[in-house]
CSV table of N, CA and C in Angstrom, one decimal:
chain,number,residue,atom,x,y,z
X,1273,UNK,N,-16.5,-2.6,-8.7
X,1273,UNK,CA,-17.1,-3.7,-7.9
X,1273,UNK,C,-17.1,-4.9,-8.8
X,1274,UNK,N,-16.8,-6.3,-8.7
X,1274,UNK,CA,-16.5,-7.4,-8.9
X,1274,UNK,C,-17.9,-7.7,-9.1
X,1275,UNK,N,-18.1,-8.8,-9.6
X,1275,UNK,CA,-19.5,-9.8,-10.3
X,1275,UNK,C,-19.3,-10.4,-10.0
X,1276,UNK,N,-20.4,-10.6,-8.4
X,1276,UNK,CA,-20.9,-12.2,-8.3
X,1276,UNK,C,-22.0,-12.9,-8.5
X,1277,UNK,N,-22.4,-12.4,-9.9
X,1277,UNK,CA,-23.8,-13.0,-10.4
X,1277,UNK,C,-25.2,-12.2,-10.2
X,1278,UNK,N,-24.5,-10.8,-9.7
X,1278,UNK,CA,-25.5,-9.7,-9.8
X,1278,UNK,C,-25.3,-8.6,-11.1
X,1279,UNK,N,-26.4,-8.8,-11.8
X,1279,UNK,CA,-26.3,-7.5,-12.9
X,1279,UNK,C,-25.7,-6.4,-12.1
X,1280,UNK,N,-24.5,-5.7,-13.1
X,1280,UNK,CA,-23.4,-4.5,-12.3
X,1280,UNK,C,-24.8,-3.3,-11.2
X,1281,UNK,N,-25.8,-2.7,-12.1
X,1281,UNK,CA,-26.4,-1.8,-12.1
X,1281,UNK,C,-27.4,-2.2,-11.0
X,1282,UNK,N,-27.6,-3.3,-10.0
X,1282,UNK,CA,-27.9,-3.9,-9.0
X,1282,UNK,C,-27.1,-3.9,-7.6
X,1283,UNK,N,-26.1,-4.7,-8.1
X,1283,UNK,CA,-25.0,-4.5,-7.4
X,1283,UNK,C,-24.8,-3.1,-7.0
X,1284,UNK,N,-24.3,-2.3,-7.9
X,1284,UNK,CA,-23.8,-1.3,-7.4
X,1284,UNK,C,-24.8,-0.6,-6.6
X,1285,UNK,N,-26.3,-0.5,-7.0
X,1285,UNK,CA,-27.4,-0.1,-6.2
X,1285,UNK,C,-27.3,-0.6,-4.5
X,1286,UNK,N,-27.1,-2.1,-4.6
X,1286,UNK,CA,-27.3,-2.5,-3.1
X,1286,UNK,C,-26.1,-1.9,-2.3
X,1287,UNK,N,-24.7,-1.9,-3.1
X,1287,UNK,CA,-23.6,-1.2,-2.6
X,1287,UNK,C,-23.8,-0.1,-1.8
X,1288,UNK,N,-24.5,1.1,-2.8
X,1288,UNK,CA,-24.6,2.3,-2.6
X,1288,UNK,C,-25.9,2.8,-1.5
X,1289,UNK,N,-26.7,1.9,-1.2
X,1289,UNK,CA,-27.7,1.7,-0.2
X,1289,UNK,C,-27.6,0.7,0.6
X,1290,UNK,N,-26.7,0.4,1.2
X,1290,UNK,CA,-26.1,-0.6,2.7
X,1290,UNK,C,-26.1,0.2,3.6
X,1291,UNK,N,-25.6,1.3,3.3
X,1291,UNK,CA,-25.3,2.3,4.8
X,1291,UNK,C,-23.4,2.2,5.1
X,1292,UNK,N,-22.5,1.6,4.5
X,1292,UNK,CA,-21.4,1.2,4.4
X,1292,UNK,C,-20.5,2.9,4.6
X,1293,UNK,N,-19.7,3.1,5.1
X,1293,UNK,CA,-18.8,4.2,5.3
X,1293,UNK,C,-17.7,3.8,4.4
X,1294,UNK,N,-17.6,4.0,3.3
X,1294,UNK,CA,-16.8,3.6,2.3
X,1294,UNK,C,-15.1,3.7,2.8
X,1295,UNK,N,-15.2,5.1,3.4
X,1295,UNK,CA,-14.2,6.1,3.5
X,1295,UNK,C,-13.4,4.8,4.6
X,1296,UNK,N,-14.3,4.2,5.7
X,1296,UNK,CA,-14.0,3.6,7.0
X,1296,UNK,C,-13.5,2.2,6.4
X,1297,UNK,N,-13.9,1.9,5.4
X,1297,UNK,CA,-13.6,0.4,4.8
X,1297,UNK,C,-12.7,0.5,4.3
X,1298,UNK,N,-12.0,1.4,3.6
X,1298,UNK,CA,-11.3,2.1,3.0
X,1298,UNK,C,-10.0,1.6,3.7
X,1299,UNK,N,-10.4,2.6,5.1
X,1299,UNK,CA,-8.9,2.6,6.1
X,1299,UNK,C,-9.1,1.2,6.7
X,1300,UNK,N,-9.8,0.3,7.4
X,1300,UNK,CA,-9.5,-0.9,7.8
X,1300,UNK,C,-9.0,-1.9,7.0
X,1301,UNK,N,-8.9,-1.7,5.9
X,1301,UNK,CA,-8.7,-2.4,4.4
X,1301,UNK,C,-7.0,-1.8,4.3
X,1302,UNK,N,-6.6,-0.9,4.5
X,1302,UNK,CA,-5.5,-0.1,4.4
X,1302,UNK,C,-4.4,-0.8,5.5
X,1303,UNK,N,-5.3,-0.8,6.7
X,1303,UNK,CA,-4.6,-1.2,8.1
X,1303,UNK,C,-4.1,-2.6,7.9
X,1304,UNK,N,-5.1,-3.7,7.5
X,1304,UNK,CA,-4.9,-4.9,7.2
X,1304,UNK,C,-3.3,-5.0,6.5
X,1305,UNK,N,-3.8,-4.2,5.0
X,1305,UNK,CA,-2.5,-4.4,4.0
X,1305,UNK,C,-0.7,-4.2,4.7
X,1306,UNK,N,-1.4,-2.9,5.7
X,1306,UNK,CA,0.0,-2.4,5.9
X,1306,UNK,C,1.1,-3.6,7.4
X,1307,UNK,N,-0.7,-4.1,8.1
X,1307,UNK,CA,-0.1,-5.1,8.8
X,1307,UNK,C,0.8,-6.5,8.4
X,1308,UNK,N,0.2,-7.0,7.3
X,1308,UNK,CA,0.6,-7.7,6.1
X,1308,UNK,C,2.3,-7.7,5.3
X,1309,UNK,N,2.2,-6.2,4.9
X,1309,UNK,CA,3.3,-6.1,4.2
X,1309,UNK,C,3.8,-4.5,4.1
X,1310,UNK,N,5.1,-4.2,3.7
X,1310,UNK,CA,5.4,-2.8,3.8
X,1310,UNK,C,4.7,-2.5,2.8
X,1311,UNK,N,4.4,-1.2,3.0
X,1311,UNK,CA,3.6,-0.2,1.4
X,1311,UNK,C,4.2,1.1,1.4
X,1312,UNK,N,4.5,2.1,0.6
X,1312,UNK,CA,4.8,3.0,0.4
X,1312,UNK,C,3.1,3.9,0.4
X,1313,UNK,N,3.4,5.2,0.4
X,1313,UNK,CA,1.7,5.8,0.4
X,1313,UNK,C,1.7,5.9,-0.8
X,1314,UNK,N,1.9,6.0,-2.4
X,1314,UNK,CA,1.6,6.0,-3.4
X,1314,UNK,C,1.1,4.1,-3.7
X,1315,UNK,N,2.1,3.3,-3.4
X,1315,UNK,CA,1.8,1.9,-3.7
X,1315,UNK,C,0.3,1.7,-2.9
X,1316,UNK,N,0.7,1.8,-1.5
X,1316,UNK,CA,-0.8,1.4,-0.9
X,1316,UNK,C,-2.1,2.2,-1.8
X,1317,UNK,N,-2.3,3.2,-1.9
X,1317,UNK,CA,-3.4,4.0,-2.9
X,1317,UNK,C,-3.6,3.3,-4.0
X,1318,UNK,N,-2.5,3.2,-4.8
X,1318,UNK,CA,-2.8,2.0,-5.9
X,1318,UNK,C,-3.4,0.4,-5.9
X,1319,UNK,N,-3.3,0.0,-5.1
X,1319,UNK,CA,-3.6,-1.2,-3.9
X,1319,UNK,C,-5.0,-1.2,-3.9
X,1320,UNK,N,-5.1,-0.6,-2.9
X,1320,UNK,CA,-6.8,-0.1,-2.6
X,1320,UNK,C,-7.6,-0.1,-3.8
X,1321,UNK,N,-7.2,0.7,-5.0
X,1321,UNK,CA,-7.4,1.0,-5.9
X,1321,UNK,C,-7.5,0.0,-6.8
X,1322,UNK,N,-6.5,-0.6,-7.2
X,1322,UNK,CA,-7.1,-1.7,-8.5
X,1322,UNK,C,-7.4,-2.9,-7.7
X,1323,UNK,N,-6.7,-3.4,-6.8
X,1323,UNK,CA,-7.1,-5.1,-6.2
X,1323,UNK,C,-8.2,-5.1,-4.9
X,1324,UNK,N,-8.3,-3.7,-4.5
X,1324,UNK,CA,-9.9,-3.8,-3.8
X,1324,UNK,C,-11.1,-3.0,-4.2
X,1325,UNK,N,-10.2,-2.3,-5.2
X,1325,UNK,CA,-12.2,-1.8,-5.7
X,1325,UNK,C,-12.5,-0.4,-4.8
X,1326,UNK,N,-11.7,0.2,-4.3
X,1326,UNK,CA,-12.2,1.5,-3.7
X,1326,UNK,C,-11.8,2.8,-4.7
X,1327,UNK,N,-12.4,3.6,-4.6
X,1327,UNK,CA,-12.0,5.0,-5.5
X,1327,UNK,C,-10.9,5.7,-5.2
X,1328,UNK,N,-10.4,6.7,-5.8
X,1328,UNK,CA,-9.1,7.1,-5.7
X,1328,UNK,C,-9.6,8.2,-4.1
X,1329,UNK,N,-10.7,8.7,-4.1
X,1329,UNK,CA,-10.6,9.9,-2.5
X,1329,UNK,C,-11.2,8.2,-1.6
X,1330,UNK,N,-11.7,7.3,-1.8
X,1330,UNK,CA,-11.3,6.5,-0.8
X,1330,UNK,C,-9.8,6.0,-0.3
X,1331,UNK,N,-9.2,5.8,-1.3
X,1331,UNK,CA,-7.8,5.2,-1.2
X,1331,UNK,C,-7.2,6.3,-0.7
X,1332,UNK,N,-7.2,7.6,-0.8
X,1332,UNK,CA,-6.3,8.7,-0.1
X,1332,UNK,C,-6.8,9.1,0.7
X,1333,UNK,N,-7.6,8.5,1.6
X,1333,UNK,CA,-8.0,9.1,2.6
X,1333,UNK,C,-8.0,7.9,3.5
X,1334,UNK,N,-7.8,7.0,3.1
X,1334,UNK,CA,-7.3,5.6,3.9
X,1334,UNK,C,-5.8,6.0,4.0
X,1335,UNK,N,-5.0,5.9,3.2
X,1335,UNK,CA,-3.4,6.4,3.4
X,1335,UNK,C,-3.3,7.4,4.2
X,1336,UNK,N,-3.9,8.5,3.8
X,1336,UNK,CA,-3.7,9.7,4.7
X,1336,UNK,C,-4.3,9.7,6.1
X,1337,UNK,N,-4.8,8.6,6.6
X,1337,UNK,CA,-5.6,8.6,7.9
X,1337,UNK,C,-5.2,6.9,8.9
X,1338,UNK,N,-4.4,6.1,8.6
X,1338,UNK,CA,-4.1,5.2,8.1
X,1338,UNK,C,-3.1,4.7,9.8
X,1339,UNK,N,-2.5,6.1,9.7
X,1339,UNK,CA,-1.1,6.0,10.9
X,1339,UNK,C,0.0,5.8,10.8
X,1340,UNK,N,0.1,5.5,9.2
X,1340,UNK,CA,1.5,4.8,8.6
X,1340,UNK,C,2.8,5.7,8.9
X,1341,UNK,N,3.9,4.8,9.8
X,1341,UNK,CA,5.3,5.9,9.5
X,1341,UNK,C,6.1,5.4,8.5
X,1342,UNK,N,5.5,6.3,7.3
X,1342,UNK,CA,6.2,5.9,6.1
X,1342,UNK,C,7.8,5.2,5.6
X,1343,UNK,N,8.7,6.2,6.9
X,1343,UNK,CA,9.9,5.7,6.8
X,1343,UNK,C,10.3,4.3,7.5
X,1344,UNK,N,9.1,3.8,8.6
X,1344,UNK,CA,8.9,2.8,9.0
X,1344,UNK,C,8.5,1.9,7.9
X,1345,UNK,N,7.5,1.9,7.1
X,1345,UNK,CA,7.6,0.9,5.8
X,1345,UNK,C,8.6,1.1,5.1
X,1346,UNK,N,9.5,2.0,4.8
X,1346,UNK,CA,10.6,2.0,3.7
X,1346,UNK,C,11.6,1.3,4.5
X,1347,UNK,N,11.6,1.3,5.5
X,1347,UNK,CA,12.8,0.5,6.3
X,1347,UNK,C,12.5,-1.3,6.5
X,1348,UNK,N,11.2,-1.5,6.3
X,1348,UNK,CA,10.6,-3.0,6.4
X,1348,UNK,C,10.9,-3.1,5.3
X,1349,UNK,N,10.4,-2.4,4.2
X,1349,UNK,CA,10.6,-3.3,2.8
X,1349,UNK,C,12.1,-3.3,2.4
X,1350,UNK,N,13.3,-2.3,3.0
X,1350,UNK,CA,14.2,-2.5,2.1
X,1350,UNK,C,14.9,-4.3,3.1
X,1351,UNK,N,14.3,-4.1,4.3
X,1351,UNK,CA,15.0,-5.3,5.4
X,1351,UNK,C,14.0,-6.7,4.4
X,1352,UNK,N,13.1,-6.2,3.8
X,1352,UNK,CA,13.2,-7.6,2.8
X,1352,UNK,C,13.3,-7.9,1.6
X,1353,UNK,N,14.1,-6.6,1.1
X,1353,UNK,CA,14.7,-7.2,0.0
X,1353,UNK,C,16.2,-7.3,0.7
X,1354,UNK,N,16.7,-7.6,1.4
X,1354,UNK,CA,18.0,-7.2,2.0
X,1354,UNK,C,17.7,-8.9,2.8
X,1355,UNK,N,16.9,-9.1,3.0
X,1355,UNK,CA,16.9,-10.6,3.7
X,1355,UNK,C,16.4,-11.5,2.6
X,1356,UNK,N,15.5,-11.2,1.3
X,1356,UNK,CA,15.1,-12.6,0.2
X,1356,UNK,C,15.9,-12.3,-1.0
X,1357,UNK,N,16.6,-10.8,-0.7
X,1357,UNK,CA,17.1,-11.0,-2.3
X,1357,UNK,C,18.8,-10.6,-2.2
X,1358,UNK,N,19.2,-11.5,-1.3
X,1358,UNK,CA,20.7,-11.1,-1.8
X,1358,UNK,C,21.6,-11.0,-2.8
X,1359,UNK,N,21.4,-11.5,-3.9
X,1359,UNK,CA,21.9,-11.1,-4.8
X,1359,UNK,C,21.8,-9.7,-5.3
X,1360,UNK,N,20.6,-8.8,-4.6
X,1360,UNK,CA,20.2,-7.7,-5.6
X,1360,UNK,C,21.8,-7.3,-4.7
X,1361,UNK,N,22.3,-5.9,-6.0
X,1361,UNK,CA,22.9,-4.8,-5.5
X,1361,UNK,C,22.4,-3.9,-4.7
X,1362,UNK,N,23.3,-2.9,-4.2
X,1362,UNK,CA,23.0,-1.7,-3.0
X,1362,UNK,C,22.2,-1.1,-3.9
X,1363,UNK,N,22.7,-0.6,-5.1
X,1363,UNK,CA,21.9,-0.3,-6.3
X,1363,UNK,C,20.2,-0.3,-6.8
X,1364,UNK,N,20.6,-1.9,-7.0
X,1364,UNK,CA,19.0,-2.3,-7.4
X,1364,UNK,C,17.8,-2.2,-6.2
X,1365,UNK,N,18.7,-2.8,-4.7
X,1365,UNK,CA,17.3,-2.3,-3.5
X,1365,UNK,C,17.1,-0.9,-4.0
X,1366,UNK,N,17.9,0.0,-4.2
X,1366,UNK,CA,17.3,1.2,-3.9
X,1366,UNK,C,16.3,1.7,-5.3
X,1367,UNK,N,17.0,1.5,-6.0
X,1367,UNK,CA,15.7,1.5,-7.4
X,1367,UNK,C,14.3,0.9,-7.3
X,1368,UNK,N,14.4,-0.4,-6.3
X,1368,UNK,CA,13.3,-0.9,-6.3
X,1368,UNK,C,12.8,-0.5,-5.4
X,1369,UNK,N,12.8,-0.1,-4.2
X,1369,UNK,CA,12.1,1.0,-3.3
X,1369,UNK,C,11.6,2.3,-4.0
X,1370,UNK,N,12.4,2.9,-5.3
X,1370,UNK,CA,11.7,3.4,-6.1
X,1370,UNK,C,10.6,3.4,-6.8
X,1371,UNK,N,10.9,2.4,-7.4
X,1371,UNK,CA,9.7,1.7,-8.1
X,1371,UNK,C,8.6,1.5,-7.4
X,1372,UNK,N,8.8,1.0,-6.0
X,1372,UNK,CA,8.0,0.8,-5.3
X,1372,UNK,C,6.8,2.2,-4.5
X,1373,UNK,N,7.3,3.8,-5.0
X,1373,UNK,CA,6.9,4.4,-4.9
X,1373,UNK,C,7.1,5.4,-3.4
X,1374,UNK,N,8.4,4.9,-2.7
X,1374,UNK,CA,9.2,5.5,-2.0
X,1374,UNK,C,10.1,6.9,-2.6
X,1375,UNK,N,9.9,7.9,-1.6
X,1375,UNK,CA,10.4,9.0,-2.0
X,1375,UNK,C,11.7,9.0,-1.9
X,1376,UNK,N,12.9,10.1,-2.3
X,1376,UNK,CA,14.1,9.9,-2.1
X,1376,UNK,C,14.4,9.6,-0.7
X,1377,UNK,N,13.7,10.6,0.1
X,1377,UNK,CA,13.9,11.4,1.3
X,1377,UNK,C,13.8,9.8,2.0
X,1378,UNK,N,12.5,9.1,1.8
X,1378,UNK,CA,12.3,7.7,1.9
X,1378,UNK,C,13.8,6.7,2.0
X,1379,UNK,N,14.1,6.9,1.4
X,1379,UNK,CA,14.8,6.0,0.7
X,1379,UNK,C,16.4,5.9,0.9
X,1380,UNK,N,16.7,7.5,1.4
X,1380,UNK,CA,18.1,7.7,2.2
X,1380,UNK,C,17.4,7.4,3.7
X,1381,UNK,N,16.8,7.9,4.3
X,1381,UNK,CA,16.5,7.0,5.2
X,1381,UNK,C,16.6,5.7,5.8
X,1382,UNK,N,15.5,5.0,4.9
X,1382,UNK,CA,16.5,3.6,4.6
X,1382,UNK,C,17.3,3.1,5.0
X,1383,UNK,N,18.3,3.7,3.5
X,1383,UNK,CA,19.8,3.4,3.9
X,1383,UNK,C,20.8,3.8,4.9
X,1384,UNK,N,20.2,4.6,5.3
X,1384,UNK,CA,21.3,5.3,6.4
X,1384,UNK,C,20.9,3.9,7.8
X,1385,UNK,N,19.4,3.7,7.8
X,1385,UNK,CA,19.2,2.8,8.9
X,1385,UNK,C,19.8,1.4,8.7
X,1386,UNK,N,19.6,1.0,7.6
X,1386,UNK,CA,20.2,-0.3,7.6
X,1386,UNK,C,21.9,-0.7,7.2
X,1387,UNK,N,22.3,0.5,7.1
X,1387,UNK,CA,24.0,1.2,6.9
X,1387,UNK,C,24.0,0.5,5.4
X,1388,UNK,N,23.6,0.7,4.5
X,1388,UNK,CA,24.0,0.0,3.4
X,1388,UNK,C,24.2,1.1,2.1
């Protein structure tokens, strides 16, 4: 949880006594991102996880509940590195889809859709 000028051990008290469905913030927070930009299910979990502050069974239970068709984001994100990064190689998109935490299975996918 972030400091906005409440001692942590406050904060976290009013956090934990809101009545808040963590799990439910979790996934609307999830939905937003994925509306936003492609994610992989390992990337989005990490997501959730360090730059919003949710726990790791919040963050996988947002992914896992979420609706994502995964090969549907691996086919958005390789269509933008394929549209901002032309210079990359056939090569490098697909390493970076790696990196990005796309599976292989992901990732032939992909390429078979975008013929590359």
């Amino acid at each position: 949880m972030k400091n906005i000028g409440f001692p942590h051990d406050e904060a976290t008290d009013a956090a934990d006594r809101c009545g808040a469905d963590w799990n439910e913030q979790a996934l609307r927070t999830a939905k937003k991102e994925l509306y936003m930009y492609p994610y992989s299910y390992e990337k989005l979990i990490k997501n959730l996880e360090e730059w919003k502050d949710f726990t790791r069974e919040q963050a996988v239970y947002a992914a896992e509940n979420c609706g994502a068709d995964w090969n549907e984001q691996v086919v958005e994100k390789l269509e933008y590195y394929i549209d901002f990064f032309d210079e990359m190689t056939r090569e490098e998109m697909l390493q970076a889809l790696a990196d990005d935490g796309f599976t292989d299975e992901q990732i032939a996918y992909a390429a078979e859709q975008k013929e590359i």
